[in-house]
Tab-separated table of C-alpha atoms in Angstrom:
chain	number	residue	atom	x	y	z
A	1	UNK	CA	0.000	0.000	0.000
A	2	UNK	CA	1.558	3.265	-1.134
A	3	UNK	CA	1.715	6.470	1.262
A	4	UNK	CA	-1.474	8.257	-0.439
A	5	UNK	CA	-3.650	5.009	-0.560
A	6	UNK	CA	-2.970	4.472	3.261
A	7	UNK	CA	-3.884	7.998	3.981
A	8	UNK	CA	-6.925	8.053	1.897
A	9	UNK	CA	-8.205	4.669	4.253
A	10	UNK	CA	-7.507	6.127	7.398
A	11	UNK	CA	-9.504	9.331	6.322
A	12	UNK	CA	-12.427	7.402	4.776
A	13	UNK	CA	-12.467	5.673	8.249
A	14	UNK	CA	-12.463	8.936	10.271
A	15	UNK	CA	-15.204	9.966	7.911
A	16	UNK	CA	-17.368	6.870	8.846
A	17	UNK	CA	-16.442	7.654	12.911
A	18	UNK	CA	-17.717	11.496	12.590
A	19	UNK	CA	-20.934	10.054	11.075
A	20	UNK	CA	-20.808	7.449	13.750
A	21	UNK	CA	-20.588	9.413	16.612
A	22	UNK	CA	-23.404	12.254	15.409
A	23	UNK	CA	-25.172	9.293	15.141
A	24	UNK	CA	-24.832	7.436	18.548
A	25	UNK	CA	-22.687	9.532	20.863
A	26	UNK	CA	-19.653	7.780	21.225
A	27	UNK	CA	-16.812	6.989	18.798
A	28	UNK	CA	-17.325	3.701	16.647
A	29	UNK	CA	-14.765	0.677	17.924
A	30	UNK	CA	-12.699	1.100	15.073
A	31	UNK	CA	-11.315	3.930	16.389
A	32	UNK	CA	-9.971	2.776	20.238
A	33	UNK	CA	-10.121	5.433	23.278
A	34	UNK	CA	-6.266	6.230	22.438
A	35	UNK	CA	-6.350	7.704	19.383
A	36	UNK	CA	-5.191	10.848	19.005
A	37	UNK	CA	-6.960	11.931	15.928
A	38	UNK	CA	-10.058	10.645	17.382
A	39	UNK	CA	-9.955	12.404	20.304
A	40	UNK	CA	-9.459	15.342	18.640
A	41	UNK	CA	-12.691	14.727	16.481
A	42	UNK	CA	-14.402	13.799	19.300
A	43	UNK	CA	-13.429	17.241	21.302
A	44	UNK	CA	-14.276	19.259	18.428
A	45	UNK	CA	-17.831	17.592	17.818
A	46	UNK	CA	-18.156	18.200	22.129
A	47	UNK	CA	-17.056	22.050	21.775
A	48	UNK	CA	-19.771	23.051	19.136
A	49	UNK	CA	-23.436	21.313	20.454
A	50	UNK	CA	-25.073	23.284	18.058
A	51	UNK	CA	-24.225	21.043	15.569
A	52	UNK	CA	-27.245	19.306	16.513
A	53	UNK	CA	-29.905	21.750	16.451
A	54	UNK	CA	-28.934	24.208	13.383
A	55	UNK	CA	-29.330	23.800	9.822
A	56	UNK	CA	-27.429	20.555	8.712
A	57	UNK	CA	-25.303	22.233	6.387
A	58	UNK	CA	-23.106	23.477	9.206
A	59	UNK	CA	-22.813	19.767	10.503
A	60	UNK	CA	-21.421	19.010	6.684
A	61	UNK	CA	-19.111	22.241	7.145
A	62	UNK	CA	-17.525	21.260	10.267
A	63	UNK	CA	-16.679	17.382	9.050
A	64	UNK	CA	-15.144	18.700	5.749
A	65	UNK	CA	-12.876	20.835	7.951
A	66	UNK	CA	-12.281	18.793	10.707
A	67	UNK	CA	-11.304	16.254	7.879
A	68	UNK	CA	-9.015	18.748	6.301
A	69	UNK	CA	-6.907	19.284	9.780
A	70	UNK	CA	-6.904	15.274	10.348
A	71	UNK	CA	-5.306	14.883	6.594
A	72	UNK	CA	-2.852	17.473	7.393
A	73	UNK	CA	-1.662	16.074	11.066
A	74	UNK	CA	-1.418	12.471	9.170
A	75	UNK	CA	0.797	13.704	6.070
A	76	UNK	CA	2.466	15.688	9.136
A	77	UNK	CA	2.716	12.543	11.285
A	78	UNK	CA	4.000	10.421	8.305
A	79	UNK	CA	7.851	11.195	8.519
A	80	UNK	CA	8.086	10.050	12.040
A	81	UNK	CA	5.556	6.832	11.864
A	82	UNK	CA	7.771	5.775	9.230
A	83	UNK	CA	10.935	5.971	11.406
A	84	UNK	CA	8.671	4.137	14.002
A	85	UNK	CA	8.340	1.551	11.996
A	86	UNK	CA	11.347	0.869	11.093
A	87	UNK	CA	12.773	0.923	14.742
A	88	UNK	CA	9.636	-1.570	15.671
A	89	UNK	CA	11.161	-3.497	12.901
A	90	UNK	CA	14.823	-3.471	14.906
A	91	UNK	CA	13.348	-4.205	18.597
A	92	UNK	CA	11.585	-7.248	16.738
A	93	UNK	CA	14.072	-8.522	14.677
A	94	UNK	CA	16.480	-7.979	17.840
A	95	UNK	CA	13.795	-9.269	20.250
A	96	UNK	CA	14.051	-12.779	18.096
A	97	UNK	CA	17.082	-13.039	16.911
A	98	UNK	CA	19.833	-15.611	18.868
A	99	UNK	CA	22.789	-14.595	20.745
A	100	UNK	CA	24.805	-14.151	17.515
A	101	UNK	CA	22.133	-12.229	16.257
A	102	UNK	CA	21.910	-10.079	19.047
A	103	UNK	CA	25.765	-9.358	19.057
A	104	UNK	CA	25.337	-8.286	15.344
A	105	UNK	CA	23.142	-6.105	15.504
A	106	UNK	CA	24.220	-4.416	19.358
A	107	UNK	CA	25.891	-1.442	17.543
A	108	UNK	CA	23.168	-0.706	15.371
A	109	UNK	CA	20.650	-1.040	18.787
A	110	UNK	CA	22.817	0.859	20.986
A	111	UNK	CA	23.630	3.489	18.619
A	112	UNK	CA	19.612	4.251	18.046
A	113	UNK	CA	19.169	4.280	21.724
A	114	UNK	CA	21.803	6.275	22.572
A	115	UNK	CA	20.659	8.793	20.159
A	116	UNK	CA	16.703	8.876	20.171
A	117	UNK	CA	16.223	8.442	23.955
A	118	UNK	CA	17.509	10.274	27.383
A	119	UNK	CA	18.464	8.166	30.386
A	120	UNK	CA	15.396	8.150	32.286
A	121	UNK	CA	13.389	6.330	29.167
A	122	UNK	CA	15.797	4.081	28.223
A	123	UNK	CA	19.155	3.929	30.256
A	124	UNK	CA	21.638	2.195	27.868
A	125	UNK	CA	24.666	2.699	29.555
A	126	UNK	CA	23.110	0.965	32.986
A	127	UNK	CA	21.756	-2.393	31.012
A	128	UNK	CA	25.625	-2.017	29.359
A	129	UNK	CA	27.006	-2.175	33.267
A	130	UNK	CA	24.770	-4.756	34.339
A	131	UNK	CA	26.076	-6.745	31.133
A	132	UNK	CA	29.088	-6.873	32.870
A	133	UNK	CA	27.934	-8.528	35.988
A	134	UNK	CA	24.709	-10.481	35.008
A	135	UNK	CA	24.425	-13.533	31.953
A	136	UNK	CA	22.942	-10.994	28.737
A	137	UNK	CA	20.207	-13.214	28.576
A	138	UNK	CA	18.867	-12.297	31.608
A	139	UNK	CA	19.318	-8.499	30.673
A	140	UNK	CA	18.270	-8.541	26.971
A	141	UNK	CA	14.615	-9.043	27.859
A	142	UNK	CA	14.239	-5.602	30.719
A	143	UNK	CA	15.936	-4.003	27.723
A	144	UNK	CA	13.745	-4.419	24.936
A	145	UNK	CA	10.410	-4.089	26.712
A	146	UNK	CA	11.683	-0.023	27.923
A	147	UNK	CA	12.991	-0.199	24.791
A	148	UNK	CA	9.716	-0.731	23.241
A	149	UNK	CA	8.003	1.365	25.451
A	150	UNK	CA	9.643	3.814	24.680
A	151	UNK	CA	9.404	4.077	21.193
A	152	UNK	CA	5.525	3.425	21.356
A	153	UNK	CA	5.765	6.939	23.739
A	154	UNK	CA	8.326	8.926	21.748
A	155	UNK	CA	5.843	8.822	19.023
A	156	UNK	CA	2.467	9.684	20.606
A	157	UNK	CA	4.025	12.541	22.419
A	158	UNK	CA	5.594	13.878	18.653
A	159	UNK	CA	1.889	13.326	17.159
A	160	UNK	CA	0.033	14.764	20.522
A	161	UNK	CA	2.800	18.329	20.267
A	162	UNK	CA	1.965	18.363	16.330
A	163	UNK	CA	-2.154	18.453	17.020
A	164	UNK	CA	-1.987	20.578	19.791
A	165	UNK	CA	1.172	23.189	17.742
A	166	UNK	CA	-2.025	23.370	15.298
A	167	UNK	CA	-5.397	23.044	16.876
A	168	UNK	CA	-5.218	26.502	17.807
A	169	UNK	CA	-4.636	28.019	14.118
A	170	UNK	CA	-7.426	25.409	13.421
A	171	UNK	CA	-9.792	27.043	15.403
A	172	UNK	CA	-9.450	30.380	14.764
A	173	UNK	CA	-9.586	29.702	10.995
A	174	UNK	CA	-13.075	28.060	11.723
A	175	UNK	CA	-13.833	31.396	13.868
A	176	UNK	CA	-13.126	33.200	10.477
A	177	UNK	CA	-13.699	31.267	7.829
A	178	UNK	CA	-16.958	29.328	9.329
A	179	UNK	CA	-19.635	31.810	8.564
A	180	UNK	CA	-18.297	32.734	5.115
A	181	UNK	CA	-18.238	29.287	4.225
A	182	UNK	CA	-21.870	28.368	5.341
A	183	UNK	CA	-23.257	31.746	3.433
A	184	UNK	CA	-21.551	30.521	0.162
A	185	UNK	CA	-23.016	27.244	0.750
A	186	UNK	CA	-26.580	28.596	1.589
A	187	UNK	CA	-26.291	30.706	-1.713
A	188	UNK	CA	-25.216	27.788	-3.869
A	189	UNK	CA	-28.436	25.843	-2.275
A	190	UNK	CA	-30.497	28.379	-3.370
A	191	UNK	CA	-29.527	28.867	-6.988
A	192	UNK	CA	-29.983	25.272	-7.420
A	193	UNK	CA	-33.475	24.853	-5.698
A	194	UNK	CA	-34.140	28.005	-8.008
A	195	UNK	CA	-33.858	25.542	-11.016
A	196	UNK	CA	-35.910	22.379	-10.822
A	197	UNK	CA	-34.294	20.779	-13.887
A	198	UNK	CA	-31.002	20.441	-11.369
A	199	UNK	CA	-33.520	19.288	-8.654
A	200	UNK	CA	-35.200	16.756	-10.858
A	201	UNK	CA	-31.231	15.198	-11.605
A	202	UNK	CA	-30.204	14.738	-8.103
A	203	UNK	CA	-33.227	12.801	-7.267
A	204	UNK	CA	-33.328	10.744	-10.199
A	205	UNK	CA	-29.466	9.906	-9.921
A	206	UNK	CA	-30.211	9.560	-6.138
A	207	UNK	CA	-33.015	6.960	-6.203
A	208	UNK	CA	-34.787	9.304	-4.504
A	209	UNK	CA	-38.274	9.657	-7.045
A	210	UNK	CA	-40.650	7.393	-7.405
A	211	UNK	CA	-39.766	3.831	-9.711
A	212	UNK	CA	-38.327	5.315	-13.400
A	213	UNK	CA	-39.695	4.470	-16.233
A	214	UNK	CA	-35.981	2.985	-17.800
A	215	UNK	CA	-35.871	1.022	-14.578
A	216	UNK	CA	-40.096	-0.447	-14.390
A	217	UNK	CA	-39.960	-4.311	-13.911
A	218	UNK	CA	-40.587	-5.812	-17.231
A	219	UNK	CA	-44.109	-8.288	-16.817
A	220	UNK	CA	-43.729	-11.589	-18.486
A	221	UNK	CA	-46.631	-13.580	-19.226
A	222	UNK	CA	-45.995	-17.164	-19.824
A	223	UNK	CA	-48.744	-20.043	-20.042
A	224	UNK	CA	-48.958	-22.701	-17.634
A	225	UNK	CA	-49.592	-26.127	-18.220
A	226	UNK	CA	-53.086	-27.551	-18.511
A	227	UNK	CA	-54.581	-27.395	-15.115
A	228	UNK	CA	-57.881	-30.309	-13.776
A	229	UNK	CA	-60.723	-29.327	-13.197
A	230	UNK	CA	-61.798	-29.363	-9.435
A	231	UNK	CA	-60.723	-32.290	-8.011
A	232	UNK	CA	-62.477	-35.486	-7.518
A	233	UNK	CA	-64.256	-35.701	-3.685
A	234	UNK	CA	-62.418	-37.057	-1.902
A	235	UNK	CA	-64.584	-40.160	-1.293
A	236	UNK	CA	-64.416	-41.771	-5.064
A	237	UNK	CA	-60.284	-41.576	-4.344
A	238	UNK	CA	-58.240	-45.332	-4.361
A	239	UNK	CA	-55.519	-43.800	-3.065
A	240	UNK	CA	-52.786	-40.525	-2.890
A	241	UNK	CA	-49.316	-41.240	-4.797
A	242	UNK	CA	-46.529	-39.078	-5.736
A	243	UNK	CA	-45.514	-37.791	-8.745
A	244	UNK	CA	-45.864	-34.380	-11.586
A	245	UNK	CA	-49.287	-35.367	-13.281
A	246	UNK	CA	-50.679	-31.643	-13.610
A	247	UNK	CA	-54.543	-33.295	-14.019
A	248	UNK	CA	-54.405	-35.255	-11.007
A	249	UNK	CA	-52.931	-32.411	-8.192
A	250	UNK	CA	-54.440	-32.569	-4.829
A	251	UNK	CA	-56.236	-29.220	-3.740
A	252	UNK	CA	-53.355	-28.401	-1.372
A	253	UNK	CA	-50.543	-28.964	-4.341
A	254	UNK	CA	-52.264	-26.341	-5.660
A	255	UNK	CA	-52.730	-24.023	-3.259
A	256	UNK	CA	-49.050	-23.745	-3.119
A	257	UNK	CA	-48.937	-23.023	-6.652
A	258	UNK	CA	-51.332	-19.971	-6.152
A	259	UNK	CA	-49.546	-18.377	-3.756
A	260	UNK	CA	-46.463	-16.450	-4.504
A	261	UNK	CA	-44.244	-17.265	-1.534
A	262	UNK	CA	-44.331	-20.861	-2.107
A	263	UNK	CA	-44.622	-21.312	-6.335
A	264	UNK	CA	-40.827	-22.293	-6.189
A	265	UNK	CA	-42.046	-24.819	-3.718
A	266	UNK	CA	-44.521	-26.369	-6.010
A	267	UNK	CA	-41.762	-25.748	-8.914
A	268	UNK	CA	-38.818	-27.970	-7.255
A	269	UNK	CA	-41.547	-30.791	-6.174
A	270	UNK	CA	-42.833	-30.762	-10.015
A	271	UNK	CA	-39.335	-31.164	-10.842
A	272	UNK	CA	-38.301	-34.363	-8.391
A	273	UNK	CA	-41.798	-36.023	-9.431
A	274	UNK	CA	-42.821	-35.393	-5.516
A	275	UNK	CA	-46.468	-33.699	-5.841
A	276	UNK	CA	-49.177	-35.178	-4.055
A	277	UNK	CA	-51.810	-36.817	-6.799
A	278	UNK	CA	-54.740	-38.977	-7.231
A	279	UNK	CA	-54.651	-42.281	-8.504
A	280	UNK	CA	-57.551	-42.162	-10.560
A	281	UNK	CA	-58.150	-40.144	-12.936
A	282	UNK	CA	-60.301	-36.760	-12.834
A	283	UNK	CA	-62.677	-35.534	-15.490
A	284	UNK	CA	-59.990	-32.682	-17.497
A	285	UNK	CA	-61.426	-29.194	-18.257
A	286	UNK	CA	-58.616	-27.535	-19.916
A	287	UNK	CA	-57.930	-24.004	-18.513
A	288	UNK	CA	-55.232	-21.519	-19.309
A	289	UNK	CA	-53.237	-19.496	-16.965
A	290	UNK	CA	-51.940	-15.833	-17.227
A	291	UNK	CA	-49.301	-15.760	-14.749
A	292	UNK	CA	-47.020	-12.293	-13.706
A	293	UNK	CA	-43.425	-12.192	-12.962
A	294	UNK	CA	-41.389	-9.552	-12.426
A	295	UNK	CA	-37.684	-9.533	-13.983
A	296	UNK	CA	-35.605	-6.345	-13.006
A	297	UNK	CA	-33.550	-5.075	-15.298
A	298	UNK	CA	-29.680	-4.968	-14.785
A	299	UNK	CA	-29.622	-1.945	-12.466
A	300	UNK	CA	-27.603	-1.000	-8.969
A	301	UNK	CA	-29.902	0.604	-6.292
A	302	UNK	CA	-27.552	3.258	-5.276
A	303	UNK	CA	-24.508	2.942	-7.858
A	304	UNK	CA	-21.421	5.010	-8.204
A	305	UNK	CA	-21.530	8.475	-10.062
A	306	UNK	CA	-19.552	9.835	-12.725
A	307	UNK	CA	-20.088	13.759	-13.562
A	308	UNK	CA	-18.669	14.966	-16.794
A	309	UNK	CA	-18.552	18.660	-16.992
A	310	UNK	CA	-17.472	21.061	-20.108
A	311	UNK	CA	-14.512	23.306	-19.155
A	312	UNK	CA	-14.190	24.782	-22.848
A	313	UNK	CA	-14.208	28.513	-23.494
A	314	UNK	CA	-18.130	28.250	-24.114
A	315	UNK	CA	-18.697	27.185	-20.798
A	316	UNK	CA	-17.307	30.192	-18.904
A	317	UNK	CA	-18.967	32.476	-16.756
A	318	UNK	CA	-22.796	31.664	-15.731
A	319	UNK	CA	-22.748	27.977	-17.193
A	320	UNK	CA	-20.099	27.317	-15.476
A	321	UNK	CA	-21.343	28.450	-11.785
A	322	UNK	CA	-24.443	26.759	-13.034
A	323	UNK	CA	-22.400	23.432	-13.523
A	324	UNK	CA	-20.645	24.252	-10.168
A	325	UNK	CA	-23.669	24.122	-8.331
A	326	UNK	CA	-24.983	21.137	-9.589
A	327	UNK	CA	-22.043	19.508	-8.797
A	328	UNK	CA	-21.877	20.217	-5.414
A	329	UNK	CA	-25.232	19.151	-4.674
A	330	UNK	CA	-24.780	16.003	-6.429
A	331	UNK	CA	-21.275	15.535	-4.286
A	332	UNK	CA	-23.366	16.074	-1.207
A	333	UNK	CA	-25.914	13.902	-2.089
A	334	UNK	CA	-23.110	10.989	-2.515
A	335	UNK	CA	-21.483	11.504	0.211
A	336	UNK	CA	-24.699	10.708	2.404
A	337	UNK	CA	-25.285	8.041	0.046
A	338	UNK	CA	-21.488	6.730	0.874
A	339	UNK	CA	-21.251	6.825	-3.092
A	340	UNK	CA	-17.809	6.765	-5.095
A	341	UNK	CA	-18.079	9.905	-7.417
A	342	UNK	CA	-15.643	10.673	-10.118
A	343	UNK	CA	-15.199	14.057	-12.089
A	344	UNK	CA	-14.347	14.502	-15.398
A	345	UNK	CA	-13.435	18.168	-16.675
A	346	UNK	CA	-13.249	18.210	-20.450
A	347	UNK	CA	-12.243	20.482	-23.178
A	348	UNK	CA	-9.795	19.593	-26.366
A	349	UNK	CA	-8.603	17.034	-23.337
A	350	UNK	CA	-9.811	15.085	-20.516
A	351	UNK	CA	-8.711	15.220	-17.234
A	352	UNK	CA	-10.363	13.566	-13.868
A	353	UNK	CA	-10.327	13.426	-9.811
A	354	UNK	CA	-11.497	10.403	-7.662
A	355	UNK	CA	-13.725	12.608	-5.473
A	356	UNK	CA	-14.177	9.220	-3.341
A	357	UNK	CA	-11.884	9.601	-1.257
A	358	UNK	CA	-12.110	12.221	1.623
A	359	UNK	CA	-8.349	14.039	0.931
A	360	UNK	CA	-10.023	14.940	-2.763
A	361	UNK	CA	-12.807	17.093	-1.574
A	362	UNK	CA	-10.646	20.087	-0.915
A	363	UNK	CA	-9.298	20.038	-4.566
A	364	UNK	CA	-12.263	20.494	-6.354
A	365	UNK	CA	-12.244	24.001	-6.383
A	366	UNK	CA	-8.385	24.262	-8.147
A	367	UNK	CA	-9.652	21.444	-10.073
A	368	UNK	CA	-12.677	23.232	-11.530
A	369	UNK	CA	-10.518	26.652	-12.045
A	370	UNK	CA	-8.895	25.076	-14.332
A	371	UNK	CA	-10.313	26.059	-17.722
A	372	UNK	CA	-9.394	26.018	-21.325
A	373	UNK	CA	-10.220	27.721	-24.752
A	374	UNK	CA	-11.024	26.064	-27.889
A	375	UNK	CA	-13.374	23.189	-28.906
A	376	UNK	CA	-14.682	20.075	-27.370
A	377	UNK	CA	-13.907	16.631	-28.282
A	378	UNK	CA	-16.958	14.726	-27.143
A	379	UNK	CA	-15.524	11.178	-27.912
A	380	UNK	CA	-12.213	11.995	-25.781
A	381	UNK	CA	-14.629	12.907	-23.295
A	382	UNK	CA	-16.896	9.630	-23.583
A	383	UNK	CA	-14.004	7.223	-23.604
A	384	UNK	CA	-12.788	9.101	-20.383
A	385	UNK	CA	-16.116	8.251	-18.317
A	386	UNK	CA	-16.484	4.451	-20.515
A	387	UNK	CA	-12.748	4.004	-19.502
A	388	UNK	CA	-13.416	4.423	-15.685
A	389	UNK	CA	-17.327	2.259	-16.118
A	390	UNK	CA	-14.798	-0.828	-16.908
A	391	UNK	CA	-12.669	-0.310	-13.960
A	392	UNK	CA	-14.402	-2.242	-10.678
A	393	UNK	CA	-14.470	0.420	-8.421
A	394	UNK	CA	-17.169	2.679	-11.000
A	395	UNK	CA	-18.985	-0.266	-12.827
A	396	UNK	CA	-22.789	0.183	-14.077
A	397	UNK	CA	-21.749	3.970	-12.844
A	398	UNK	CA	-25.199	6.793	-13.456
A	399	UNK	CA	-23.006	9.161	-15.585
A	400	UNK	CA	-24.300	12.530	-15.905
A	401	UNK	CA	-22.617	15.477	-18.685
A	402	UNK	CA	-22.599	18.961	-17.755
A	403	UNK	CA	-22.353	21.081	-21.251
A	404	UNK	CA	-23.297	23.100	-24.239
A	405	UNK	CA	-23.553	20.257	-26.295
A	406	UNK	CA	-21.743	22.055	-29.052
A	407	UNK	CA	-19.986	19.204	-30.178
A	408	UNK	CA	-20.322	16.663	-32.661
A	409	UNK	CA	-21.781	13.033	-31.769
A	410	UNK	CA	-20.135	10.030	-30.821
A	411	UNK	CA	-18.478	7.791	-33.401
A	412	UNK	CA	-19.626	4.713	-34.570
A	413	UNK	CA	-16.713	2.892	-31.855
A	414	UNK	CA	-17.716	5.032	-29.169
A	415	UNK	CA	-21.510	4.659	-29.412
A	416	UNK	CA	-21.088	0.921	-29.712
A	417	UNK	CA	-19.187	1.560	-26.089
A	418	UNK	CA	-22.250	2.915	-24.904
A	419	UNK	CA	-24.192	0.339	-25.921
A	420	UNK	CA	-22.594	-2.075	-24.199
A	421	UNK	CA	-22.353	-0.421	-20.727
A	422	UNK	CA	-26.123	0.067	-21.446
A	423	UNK	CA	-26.475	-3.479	-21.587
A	424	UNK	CA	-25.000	-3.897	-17.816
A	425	UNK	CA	-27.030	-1.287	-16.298
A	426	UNK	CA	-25.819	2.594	-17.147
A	427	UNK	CA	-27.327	5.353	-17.762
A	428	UNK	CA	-25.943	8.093	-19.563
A	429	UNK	CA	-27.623	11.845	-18.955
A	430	UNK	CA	-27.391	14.609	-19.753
A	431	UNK	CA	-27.451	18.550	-18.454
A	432	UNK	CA	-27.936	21.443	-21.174
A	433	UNK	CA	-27.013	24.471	-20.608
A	434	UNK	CA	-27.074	27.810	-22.784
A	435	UNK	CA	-27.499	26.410	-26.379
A	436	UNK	CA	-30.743	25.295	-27.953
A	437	UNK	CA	-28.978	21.826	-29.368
A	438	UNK	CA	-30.880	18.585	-30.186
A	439	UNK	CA	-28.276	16.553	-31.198
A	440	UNK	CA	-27.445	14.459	-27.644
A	441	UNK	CA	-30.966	14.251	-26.963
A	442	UNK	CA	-31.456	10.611	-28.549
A	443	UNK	CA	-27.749	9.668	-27.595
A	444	UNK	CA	-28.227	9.981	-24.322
A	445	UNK	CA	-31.227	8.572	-21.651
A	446	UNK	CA	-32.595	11.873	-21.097
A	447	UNK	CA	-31.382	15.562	-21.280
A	448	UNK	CA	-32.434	18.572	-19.188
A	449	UNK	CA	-32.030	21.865	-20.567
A	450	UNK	CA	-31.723	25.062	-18.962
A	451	UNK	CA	-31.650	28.353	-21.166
A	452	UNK	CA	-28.597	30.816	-19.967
């Protein structure tokens, strides 16, 4: 695991404890009573109870900031848990190792002792004395546990100085920054409840309207076999056997048929020649049977989300904000959802962000600053958001594009791609803005449009 992935898993678990702990009060028990970090988290949520009781959006605020520090004290922290490590490595390697082992590697120990620790947390020149007067085997062991001890120590008190160096610029950034941030954020709510074509996306990407018409349960109708008439009383019957004779079913046989939660009952005992029958032989009426069964099509409940949004020189000024704001809702919508959402920003070339992981959140803005001039190239585009669909993490992906749709269509290649991903469950949409363009609208599932 490289440096940035192991980051990006402890933040997506701090992410799940601030949730946690709004949720039930306490920390989850992934995240044990020591932890620095969490105790920090868990201070911060104590200090501000409103968090509670206002408008939600300051709950969101505070986790995306408390985040931010936590990512900061871990790249921060990174330097010296790697040392730790290594000298966790040593004291085991050490701890095993036989007498010859132990002599070969005594410089190395004593020389890291002697530098990284004073006397009174690990006194190397008193275990050298009592070498001199006791068998080393009875010495090595006091040794290595202060040893280890200390090492464990050295490092929480470097993490604990770094969080509380830094809390306090923390804090008074949130004392300056807070109320800025939740006006922008109230502002950006409002433009987007001010357009219900953006409204109308979130929910539909979000699962959150009523059953879609692209994702209805198709109704097959299939014939059963020939079914008796009523059955004969039961005082002209010989005798019950077994077997799959549809014209001689006892009235309990079916009875199992007709009811839903047990057809695949009657089903398996068709199969193994195990219904209950008569032996003789019941007057037939022949009688048809319309039965309904419902066959979902190849969709995720709550799938991941890519968002595809036009950064050419067309785009720029209100389109853009409009795109912006869209975004952000949809970002906060996945986040609740604990969706993986990429971004694609697009222009004569595509670039992208995993916006997945917690670390990538405070990016986005850079990220969408940077614009350029010129055309579009819709198929560089497309192959961008079809290239991530086949990767496991985004597969059967909602994928929604954010543009002018001044571009030309798809090639032949890449509309065959769509096809395809069709075919496992996407859905490809689309978000209009500024141009009165026709051309993506039977390309892609649906399109909104919203006049600039």
């Amino acid at each position: 695991m490289t440096k940035d992935e192991d980051i990006s898993q402890r933040l997506t678990a701090y992410d799940e404890a601030f949730d946690f702990y709004m949720d039930r009060g306490r920390m989850p028990d992934a995240v044990p009573p020591n932890d620095l970090l969490g105790g920090f988290m868990q201070q911060a949520i104590q200090e501000n109870p409103q968090l509670d009781s206002q408008d939600p959006l300051w709950k969101d605020i505070m986790k995306e900031e408390i985040l931010k520090f936590i990512e900061a004290m871990l790249k921060l922290f990174e330097p010296a848990e790697k040392q730790y490590q290594e000298e966790k490595t040593l004291i085991r390697v050490f701890s095993l190792g036989g007498i010859e082992k132990k002599r070969e590697l005594w410089p190395k120990v004593y020389g890291t002792i002697k530098q990284q620790y004073k006397p009174e947390e690990v006194n190397i020149d008193g275990y050298v004395q009592q070498f001199k007067e006791s068998a080393p085997e009875s010495v090595f062991g006091p040794l290595i546990r202060d040893w280890d001890t200390a090492c464990d120590n050295q490092l929480k008190e470097y993490e604990a100085a770094c969080i509380e160096k830094y809390k306090a610029y923390w804090e008074q950034s949130i004392r300056e920054h807070g109320n800025t941030d939740y006006k922008e954020r109230k502002k950006i709510q409002k433009m987007f409840y001010s357009y219900p074509q953006m409204v109308e996306i979130v929910n539909m990407i979000g699962r959150e309207k009523p059953q879609r018409e692209d994702e209805k349960d198709e109704t097959i109708r299939r014939y059963l076999p020939l079914l008796p008439s009523p059955p004969t009383p039961a005082v002209e019957v010989e005798e019950i056997t077994n077997g799959n004779n549809l014209q001689h079913l006892l009235p309990i046989e079916t009875a199992i048929l007709a009811d839903h939660q047990t057809e695949s009952l009657f089903y398996y005992k068709y199969a193994m020649s195990q219904l209950q029958l008569f032996a003789n032989k019941p007057k037939i009426e022949t009688k048809m049977k319309v039965e309904q069964s419902k066959k979902k099509e190849p969709r995720l409940e709550k799938g991941p989300i890519i968002v595809s949004i036009d950064t050419s020189g067309s785009m720029c000024g209100r389109p853009i904000e409009l795109a912006t704001c869209l975004l952000r809702q949809l970002l906060q919508m996945a986040k609740k959802q604990k969706r993986k959402c990429f971004l694609i920003s697009f222009s004569v070339r595509a670039q992208s962000i995993d916006l997945s992981k917690p670390g990538s959140w405070k990016k986005l803005d850079s990220f969408l600053s940077d614009y350029y001039s010129g055309g579009t190239d819709g198929n560089e585009m497309l192959k961008a958001g079809i290239k991530m669909l086949n990767s496991e993490k985004y597969a059967m992906a909602d994928m929604l594009i954010i543009s002018d749709f001044i571009f030309d269509p798809p090639n032949d290649r890449v509309s065959q791609f769509m096809q395809e991903e069709r075919q496992k469950g996407t859905r490809f949409y689309g978000l209009q803005i500024g141009r009165d363009s026709h051309v993506y609208d039977t390309i892609l599932d649906k399109v909104w449009q919203i006049r600039n």
